[in-house]
Coordinates of C-alpha atoms and ligand atoms in Angstrom, one line a residue:
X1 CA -22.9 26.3 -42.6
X2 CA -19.9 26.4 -40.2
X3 CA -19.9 22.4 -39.2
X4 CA -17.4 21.0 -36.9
X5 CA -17.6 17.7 -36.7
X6 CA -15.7 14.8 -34.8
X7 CA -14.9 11.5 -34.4
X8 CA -18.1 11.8 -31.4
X9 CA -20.4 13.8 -33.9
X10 CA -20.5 17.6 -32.3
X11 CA -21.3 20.2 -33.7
X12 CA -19.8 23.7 -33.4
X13 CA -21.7 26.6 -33.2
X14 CA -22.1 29.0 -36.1
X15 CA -22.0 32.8 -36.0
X16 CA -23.0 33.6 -39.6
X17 CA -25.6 36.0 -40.5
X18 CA -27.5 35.6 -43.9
X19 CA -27.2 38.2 -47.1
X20 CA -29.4 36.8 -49.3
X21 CA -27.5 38.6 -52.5
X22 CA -23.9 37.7 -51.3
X23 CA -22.4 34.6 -52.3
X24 CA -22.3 31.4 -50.1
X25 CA -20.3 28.8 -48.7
X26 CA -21.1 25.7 -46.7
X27 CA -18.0 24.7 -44.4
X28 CA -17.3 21.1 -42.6
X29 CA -14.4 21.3 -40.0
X30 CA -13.2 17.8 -39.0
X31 CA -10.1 17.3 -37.3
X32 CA -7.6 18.3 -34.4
X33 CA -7.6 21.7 -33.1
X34 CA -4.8 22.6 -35.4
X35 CA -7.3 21.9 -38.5
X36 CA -9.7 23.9 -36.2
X37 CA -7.3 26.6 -36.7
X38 CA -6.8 26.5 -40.2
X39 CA -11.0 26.4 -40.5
X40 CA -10.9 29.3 -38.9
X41 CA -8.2 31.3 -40.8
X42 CA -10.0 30.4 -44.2
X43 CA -14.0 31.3 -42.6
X44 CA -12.5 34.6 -41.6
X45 CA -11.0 34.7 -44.8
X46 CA -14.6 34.1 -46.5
X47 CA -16.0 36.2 -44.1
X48 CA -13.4 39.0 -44.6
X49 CA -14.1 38.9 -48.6
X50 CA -17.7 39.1 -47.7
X51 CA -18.6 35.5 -48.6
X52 CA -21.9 34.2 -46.2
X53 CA -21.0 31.2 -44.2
X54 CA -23.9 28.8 -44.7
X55 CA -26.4 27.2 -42.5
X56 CA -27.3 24.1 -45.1
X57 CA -25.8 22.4 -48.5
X58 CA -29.2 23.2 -50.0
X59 CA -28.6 26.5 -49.0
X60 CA -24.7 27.0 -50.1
X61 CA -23.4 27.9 -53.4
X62 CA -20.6 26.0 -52.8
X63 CA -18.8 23.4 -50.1
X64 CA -15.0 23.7 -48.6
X65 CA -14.7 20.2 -46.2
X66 CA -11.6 20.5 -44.0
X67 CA -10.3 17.2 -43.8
X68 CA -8.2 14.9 -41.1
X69 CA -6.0 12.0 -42.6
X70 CA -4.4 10.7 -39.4
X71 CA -5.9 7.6 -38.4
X72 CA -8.1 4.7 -40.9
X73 CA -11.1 6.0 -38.8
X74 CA -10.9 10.0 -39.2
X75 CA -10.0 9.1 -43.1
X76 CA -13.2 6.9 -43.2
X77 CA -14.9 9.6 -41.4
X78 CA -13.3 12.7 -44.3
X79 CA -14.1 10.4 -47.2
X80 CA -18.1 10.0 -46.1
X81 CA -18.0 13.9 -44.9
X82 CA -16.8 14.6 -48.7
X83 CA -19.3 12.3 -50.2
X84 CA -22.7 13.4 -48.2
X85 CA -21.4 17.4 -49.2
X86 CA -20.9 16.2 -52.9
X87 CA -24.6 14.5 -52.8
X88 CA -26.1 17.3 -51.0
X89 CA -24.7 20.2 -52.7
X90 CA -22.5 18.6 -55.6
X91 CA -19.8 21.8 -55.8
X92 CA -17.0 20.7 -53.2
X93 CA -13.4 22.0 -52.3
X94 CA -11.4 19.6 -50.3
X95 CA -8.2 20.8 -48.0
X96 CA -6.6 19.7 -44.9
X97 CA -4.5 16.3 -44.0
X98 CA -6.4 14.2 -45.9
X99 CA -5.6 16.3 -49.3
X100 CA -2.6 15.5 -48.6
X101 CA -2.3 11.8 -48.9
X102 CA -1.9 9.6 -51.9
X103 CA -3.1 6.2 -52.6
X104 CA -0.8 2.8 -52.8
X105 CA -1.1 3.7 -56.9
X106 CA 0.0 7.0 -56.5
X107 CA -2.8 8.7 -57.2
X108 CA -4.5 10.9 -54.4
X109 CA -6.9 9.5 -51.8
X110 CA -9.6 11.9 -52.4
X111 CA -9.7 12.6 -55.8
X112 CA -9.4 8.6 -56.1
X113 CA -12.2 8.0 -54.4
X114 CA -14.4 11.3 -55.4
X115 CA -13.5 12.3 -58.6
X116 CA -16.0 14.8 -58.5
X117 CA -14.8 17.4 -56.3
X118 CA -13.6 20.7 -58.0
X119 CA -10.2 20.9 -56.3
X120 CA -8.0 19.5 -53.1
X121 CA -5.8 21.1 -51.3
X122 CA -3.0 20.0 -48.6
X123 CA -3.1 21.4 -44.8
X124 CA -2.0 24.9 -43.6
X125 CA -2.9 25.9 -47.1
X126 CA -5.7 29.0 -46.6
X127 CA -4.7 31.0 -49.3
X128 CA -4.3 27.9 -51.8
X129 CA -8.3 27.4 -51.4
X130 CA -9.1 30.9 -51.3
X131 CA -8.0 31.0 -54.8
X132 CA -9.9 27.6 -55.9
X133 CA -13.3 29.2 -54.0
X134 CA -12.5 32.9 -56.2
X135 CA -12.1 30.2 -59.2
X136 CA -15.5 28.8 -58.8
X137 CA -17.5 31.4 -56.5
X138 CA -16.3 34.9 -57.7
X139 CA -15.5 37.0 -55.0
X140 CA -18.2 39.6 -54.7
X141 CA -17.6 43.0 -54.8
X142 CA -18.7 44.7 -51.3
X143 CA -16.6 46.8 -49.7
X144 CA -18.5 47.1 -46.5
X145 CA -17.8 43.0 -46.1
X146 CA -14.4 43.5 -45.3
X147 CA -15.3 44.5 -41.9
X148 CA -14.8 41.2 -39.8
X149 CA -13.6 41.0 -36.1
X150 CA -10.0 42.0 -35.2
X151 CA -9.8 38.6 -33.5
X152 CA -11.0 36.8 -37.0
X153 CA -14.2 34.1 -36.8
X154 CA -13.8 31.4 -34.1
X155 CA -15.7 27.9 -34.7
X156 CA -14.9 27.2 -30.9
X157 CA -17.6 28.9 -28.3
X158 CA -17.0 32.5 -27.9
X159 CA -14.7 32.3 -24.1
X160 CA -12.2 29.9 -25.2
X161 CA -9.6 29.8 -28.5
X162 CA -6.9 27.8 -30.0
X163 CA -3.2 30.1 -30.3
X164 CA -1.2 28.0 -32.9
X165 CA 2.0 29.1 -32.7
X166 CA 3.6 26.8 -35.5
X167 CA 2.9 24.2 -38.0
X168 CA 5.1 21.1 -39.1
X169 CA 7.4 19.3 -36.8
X170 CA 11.0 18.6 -37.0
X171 CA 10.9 14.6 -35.5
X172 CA 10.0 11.8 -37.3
X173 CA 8.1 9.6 -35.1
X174 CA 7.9 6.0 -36.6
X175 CA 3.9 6.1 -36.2
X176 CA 3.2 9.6 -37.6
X177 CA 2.8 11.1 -40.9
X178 CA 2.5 14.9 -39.6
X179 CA 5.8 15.8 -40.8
X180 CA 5.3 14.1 -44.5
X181 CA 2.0 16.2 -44.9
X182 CA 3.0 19.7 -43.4
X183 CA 6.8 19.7 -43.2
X184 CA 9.4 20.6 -41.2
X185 CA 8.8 23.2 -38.1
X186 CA 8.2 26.5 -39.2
X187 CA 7.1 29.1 -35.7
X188 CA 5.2 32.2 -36.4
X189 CA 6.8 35.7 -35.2
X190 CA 6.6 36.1 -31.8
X191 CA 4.9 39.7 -32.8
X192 CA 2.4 37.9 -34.4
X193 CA 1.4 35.4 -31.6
X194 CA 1.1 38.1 -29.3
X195 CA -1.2 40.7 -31.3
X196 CA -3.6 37.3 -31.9
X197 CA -3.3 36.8 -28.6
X198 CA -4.4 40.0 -27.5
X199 CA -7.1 40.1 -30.1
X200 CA -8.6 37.1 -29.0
X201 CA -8.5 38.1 -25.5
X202 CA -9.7 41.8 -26.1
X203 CA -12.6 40.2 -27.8
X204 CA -14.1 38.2 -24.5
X205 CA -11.8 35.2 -25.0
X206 CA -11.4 33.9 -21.3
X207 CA -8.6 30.9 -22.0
X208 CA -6.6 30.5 -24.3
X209 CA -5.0 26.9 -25.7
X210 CA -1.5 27.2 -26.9
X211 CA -1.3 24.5 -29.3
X212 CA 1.7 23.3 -32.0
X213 CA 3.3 19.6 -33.2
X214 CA 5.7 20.6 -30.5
X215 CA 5.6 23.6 -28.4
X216 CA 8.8 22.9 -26.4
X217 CA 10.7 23.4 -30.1
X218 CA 8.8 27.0 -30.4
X219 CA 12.0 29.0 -32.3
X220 CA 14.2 26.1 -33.1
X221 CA 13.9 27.0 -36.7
X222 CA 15.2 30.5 -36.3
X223 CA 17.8 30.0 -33.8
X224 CA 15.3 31.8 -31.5
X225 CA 15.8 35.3 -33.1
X226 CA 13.9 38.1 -31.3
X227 CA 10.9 39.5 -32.8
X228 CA 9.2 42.7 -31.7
X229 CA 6.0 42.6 -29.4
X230 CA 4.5 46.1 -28.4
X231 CA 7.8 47.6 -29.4
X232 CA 9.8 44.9 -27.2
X233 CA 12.4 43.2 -28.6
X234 CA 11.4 39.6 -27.2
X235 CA 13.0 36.2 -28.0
X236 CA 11.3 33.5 -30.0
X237 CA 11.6 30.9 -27.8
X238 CA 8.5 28.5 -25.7
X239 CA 10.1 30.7 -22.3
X240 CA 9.9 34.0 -23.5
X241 CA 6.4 33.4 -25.1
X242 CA 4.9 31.5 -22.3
X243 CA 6.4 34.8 -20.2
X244 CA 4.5 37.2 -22.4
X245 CA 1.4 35.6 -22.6
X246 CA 1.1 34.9 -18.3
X247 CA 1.9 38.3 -18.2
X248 CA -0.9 39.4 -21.1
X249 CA -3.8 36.9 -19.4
X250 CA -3.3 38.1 -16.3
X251 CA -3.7 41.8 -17.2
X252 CA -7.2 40.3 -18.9
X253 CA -8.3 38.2 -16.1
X254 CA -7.8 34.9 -18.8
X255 CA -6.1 31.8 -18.3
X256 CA -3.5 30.5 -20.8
X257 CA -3.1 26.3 -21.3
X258 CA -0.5 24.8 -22.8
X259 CA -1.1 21.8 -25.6
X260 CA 1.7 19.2 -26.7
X261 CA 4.8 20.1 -24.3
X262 CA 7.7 17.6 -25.0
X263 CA 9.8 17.5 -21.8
X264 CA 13.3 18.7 -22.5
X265 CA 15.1 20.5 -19.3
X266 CA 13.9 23.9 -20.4
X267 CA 10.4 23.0 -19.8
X268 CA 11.6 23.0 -15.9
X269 CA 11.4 27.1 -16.1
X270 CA 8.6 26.8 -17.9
X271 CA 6.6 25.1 -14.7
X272 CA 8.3 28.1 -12.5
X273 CA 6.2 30.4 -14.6
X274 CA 2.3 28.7 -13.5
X275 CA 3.0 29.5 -10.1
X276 CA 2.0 33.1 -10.6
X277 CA -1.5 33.2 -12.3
X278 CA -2.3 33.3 -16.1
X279 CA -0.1 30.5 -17.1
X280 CA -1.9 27.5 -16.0
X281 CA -0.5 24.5 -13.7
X282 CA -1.5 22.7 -16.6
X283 CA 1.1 20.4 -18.8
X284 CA -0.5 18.5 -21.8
X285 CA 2.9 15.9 -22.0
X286 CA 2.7 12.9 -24.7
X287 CA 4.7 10.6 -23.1
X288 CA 3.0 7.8 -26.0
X289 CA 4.8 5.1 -23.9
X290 CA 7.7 4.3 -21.0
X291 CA 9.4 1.7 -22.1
X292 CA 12.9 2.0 -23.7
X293 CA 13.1 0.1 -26.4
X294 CA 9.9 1.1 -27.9
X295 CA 10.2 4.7 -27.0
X296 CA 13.5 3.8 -29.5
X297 CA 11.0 2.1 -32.5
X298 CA 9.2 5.0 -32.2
X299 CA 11.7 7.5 -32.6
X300 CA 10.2 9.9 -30.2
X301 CA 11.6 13.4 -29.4
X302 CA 13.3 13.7 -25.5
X303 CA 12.7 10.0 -24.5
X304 CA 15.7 10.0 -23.0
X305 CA 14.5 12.3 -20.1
X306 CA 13.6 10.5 -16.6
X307 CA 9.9 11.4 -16.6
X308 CA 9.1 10.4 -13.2
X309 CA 11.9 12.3 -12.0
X310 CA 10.6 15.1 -13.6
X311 CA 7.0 15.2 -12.7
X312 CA 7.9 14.7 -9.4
X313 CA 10.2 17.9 -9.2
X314 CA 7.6 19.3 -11.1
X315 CA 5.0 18.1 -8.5
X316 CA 7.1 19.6 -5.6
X317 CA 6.9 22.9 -6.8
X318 CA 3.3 22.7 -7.9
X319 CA 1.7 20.5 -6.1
X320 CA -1.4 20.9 -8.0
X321 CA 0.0 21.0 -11.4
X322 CA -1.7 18.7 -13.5
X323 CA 0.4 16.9 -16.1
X324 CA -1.7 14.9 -18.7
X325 CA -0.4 12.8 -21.3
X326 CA -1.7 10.1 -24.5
X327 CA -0.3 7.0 -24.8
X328 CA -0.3 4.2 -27.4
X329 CA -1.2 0.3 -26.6
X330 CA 0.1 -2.6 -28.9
X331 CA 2.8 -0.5 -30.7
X332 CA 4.4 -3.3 -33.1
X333 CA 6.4 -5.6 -31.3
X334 CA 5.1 -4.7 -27.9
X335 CA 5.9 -7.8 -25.4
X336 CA 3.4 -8.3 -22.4
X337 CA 6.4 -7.0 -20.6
X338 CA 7.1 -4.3 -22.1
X339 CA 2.9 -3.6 -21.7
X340 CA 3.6 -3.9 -18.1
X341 CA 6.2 -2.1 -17.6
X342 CA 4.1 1.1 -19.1
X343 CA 1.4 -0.1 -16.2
X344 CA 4.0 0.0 -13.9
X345 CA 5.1 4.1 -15.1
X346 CA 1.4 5.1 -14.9
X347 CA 1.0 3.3 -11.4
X348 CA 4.3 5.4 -10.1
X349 CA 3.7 8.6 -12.0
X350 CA 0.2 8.6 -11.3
X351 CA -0.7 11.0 -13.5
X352 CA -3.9 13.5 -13.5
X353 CA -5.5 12.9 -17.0
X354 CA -4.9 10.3 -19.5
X355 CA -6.1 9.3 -22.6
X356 CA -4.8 5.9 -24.9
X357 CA -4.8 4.8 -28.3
X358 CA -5.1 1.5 -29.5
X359 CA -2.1 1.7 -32.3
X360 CA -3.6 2.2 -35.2
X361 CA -1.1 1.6 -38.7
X362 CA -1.1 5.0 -40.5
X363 CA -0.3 4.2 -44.4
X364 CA 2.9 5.7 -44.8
X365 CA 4.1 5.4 -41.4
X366 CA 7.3 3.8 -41.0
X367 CA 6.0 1.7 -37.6
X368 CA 4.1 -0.3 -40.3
X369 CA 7.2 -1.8 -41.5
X370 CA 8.7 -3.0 -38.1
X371 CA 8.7 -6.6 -36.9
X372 CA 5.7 -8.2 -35.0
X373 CA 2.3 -6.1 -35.9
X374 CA -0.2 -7.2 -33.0
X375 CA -3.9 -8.0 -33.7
X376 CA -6.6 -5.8 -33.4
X377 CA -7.8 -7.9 -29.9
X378 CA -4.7 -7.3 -28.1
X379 CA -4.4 -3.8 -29.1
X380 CA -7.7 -3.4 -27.8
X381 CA -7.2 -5.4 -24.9
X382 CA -3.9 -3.8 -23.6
X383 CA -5.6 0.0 -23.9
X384 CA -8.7 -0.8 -22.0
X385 CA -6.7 -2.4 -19.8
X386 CA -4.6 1.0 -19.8
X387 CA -8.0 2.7 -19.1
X388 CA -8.9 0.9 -15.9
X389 CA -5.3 1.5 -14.4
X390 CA -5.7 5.1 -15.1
X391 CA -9.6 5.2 -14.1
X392 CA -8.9 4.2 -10.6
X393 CA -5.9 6.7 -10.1
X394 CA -7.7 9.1 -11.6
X395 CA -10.5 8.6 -9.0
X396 CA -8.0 8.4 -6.4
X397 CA -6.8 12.0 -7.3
X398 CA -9.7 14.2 -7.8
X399 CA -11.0 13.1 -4.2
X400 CA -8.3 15.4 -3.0
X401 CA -9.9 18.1 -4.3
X402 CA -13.7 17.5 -2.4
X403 CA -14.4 20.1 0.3
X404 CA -12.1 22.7 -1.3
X405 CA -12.9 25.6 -3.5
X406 CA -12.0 25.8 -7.1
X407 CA -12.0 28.4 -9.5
X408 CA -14.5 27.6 -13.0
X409 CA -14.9 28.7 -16.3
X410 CA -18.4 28.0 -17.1
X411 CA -18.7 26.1 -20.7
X412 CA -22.8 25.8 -20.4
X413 CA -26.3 23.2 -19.1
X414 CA -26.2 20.4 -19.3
X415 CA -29.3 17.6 -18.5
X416 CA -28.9 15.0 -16.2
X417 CA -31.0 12.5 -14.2
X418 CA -31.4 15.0 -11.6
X419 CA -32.3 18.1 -13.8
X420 CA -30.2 21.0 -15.7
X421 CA -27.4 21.0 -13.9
X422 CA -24.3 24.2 -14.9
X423 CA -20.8 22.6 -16.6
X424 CA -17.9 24.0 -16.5
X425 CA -13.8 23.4 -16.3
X426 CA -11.2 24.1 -13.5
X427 CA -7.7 24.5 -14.4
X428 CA -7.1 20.9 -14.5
X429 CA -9.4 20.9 -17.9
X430 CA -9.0 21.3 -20.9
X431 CA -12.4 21.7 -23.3
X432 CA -13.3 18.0 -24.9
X433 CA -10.1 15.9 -23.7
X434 CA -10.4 16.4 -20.5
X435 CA -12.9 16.2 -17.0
X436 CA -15.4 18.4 -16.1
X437 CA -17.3 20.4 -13.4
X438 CA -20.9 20.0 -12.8
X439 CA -22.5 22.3 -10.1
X440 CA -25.5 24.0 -9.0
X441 CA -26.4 27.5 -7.7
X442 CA -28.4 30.3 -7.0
X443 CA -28.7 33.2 -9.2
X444 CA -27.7 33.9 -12.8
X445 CA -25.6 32.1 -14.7
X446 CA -22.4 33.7 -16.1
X447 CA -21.5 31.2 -18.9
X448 CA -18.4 32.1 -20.5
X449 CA -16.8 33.7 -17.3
X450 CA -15.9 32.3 -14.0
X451 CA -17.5 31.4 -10.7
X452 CA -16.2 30.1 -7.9
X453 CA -17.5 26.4 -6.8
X454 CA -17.1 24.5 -3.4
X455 CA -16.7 20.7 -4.3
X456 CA -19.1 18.1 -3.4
X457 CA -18.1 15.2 -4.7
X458 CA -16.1 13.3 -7.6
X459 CA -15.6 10.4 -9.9
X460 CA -13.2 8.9 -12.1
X461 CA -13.1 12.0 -14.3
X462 CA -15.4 14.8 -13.7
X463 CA -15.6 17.2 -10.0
X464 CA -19.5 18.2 -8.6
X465 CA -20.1 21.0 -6.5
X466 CA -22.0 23.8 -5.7
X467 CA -21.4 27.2 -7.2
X468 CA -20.4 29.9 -4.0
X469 CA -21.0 33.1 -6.2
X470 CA -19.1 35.1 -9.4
X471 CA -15.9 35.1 -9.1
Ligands
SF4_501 S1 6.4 15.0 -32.5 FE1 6.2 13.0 -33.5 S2 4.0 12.5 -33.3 FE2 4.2 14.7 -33.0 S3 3.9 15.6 -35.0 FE3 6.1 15.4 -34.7 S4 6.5 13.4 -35.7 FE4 4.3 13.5 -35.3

C-alpha cells in the first residue's frame, strides 16, 4: 500500500507489484512535498531491499505512516492516520514531523497518544526506520530485489518529480517550527542533485519541482564550495544549480519549477535564466505578508527587500513570469490596518497565484507568545476576504492569455458537466497548488507529455481550450 494522503483526501498512485513469499509493508504518506520525498527515499529503500509495498493493512506485514506536525489540522489528521493503521493492521512505525514533536509534559505526541506503535522516528530520518522495519520485518534475503529503478520509486504520477535539494532551514520564523524539528540548513552536493536530476529525467520525468525550506540559501552552509557534476567543477550555489539544471531539461525536452524562492538580490540573475527554455518563468515567492512591523514579529528572511519593486523589474524582463506566493491572515496583533495595507500590496503587485492561511498557533512557535492572539472569526474573516481580492485579480490576469497558444503538460481526464474533458498544466502551474488547463481534442491523448492548446476561455483560476496537436 503506497497511500498518499492530504489534508483534501487523494490518493497517490501505487506501482508495487505483489511477491507473495517476500515480506510486506503498508506505507501512508501525509504531508508537504518534502515528506513526499522522504516517502520516497525510504519506499525505494524497501523496494531496493526487496520488501513488497502493499496494497491493504490486511494485506501488510507491517505499517510505516509518514507523518506531518505543522499545523493542529495535519497533526489531527497524522494522529487518526496512526490510529486507523494500528486498528487495521496493529504493527506500526511512525516517522516524519510529527515524530518529532513532544507534548506540554514532555513526553512525545505520538507515543502519548498511541502507545502502541513499535517505534517513532523524527523527519529526514530514512535510514533510522530502515533499521526499526529490519528490527521487526527481517530483511529478506533476495538478491535479485535489489534491482530497483536508477531514478528510485516515485509516489507522484510518473511525468512529474520533486528534486529536494536541502533539508532544515537556517531562519527562525516566529510562526514555524521547521527549524526545531529538522535543524539547521544542510544542501546536498551539487553532484548529487544533478545525477538525481538526470535519473529522474532519463526515466520519462517531464518537470521537475525544485523544492527546499529555502532555495535562495542553496550552499550557504558550505560557503558555496564547488562540487563535481559530469566531471565539472560547479559551484554550490541556487545560480549555478538553477544553470545546470535549464541546461539539463532542455537537452531532455523537460521543464524545471522552482518551489520556495526567498527574494534576496541574487534571485534577479536567477529570473535572467527562465528566458531561455527549461527553467520555467515560474517563481513560487512566500511573501507570508507586506506589512513591516509584522513582517518584523515574524522574523522572516529578506523582508527588507522592496517586493513590488522587484516583481515589477522582474515583470519587465518576463512579462509572463508568474510569481506566486502564501500569505498568512490574523498573524497575532494584526490591526485592521495593517490587514489593509496587505490588500493594498496584493492590489498593486497583482500577483498570478495566491494561496492564504488563516494563522494557525503551532505549539512551540514563538508567535504564540506575542501580544494580541486574534479569534478564530477574524482570522477567518480577513483570509477569505484575502481570497476574493486575489480571486478577481486572478480572473483579471488569465483573460490575457484567451486566444493565444500555450504549451501543456497533460496530467489526465477529468469528468465534468459537459463530458471527459483532458487536464493538464501550462507553465504558470504547478501540480495541486496551483490552476489548471482543461481542453478538448481530436486524436490520442498523450498524458504525461505535452500538447499544444489554443485558449478558449478562463476563470478565476483554471484556462480552457482546445488542444491544436502534439507538441
Ligand atoms: S524560512 Fe521560515 S517558514 Fe520557512 S522553514 Fe525556515 S523558519 Fe520555517
Amino acid at each position: 500500500m503506497t497511500t498518499k494522503r492530504s489534508s483534501s483526501g487523494s490518493k497517490a498512485v501505487s506501482r508495487s507489484s505483489r511477491q507473495s513469499s517476500s515480506p510486506k509493508v503498508g506505507f501512508v504518506s501525509l504531508g508537504c512535498p518534502k515528506a513526499l520525498v522522504d516517502s520516497e527515499l525510504i519506499v525505494t529503500q524497501l523496494r531496493a531491499e526487496g520488501y513488497v509495498i502493499s496494497q491493504s493493512y490486511q494485506d501488510s506485514d507491517l505499517v510505516v505512516v509518514n507523518t506531518c506536525g505543522f499545523i493542529d489540522d495535519a497533526v489531527a489528521e497524522s494522529l487518526d492516520a496512526i490510529g486507523e493503521a494500528l486498528a487495521e493492521n496493529g504493527k506500526v512505525i511512525v516517522t516524519g514531523c510529527l515524530g518529532a514533536r513532544n507534548d506540554s509534559d514532555g513526553g512525545n505526541m505520538v507515543t502519548n497518544v498511541h502507545p502502541k506503535v513499535l517505534a517513532v522516528t523524527g523527519p529526514h530520518a530514512a535510514q533510522e526506520v530502515m533499521e526499526h522495519v529490519h528490527r521487526h520485518l527481517p530483511r529478506p534475503h533476495d538478491p535479485f530485489s535489489d534491482l530497483v529503478p536508477e531514478a528510485g520509486i516515485k509516489l507522484t504520477p510518473r511525468h512529474y518529480a520533486y528534486l529536494k535539494i536541502s533539508e532544515g532551514c537556517n531562519h527562525r520564523c516566529s510562526f514555524c517550527i521547521i527549524p526545531s524539528m529538522r535543524g539547521d540548513l544542510v544542501s546536498r552536493p551539487i553532484g548529487d542533485v544533478m545525477r538525481e536530476a538526470k535519473a529522474l529525467l532519463q526515466s520519462g520525468v517531464r518537470e521537475l519541482l525544485v523544492i527546499s525550506q529555502d532555495t535562495s540559501a542553496y550552499g550557504v552552509d558550505v560557503r558555496y564550495r564547488s562540487g563535481f557534476v559530469e566531471g565539472r567543477p560547479v559551484r554550490t550555489k541556487m545560480l549555478d544549480l538553477v544553470r545546470e539544471l535549464g541546461k539539463l531539461a532542455q537537452d531532455h525536452g523537460a521543464w524545471v519549477r522552482l518551489h520556495y524562492v526567498y527574494p534576496y538580490p541574487h534571485v534577479d540573475e536567477v529570473v535572467e535564466l527562465m528566458g531561455g527554455g527549461g527553467v520555467l518563468p515560474y517563481l513560487d515567492v512566500p511573501f507570508q505578508h507586506a506589512h513591516p512591523r509584522i513582517l518584523k514579529l515574524m522574523k522572516r528572511p529578506a523582508s527588507g527587500e522592496r517586493n513590488i519593486e522587484r516583481i515589477q523589474a522582474w515583470r519587465a524582463a518576463l512579462p509572463d513570469i508568474t510569481v506566486r506566493s502564501t500569505f498568512i491572515a490574523g498573524f497575532p496583533g494584526e490591526t485592521e490596518k495593517e490587514f489593509e495595507y496587505l490588500l493594498d500590496f496584493l492590489r498593486e503587485a497583482r500577483l498570478d497565484r495566491v494561496g492564504c492561511f488563516a494563522y494557525s498557533p503551532v505549539d512551540g512557535a514563538a508567535a504564540n507568545d506575542l501580544p494580541g492572539a486574534l479569534p478564530d472569526e477574524i482570522r477567518e474573516e480577513r483570509r477569505e476576504r484575502f481570497m476574493a481580492v486575489q480571486a478577481q485579480i486572478s480572473a483579471e490576469r488569465l483573460q490575457r492569455f484567451v486566444g493565444r497558444n500555450m504549451q501543456v503538460l497533460v496530467d489526465g481526464v477529468e469528468e465534468t458537466d459537459a463530458g471527459i474533458v483532458a487536464v493538464g498544466r501550462s507553465a504558470m502551474d504547478a501540480p495541486e497548488i496551483d490552476g489548471v488547463v482543461r481542453f478538448v481534442g481530436e486524436g490520442r491523448l498523450p498524458i504525461g507529455d505535452f500538447v499544444q492548446v489554443r485558449i478558449t476561455g478562463s476563470d478565476e483560476h483554471d484556462l480552457e481550450g482546445e488542444m491544436i496537436d502534439p507538441s
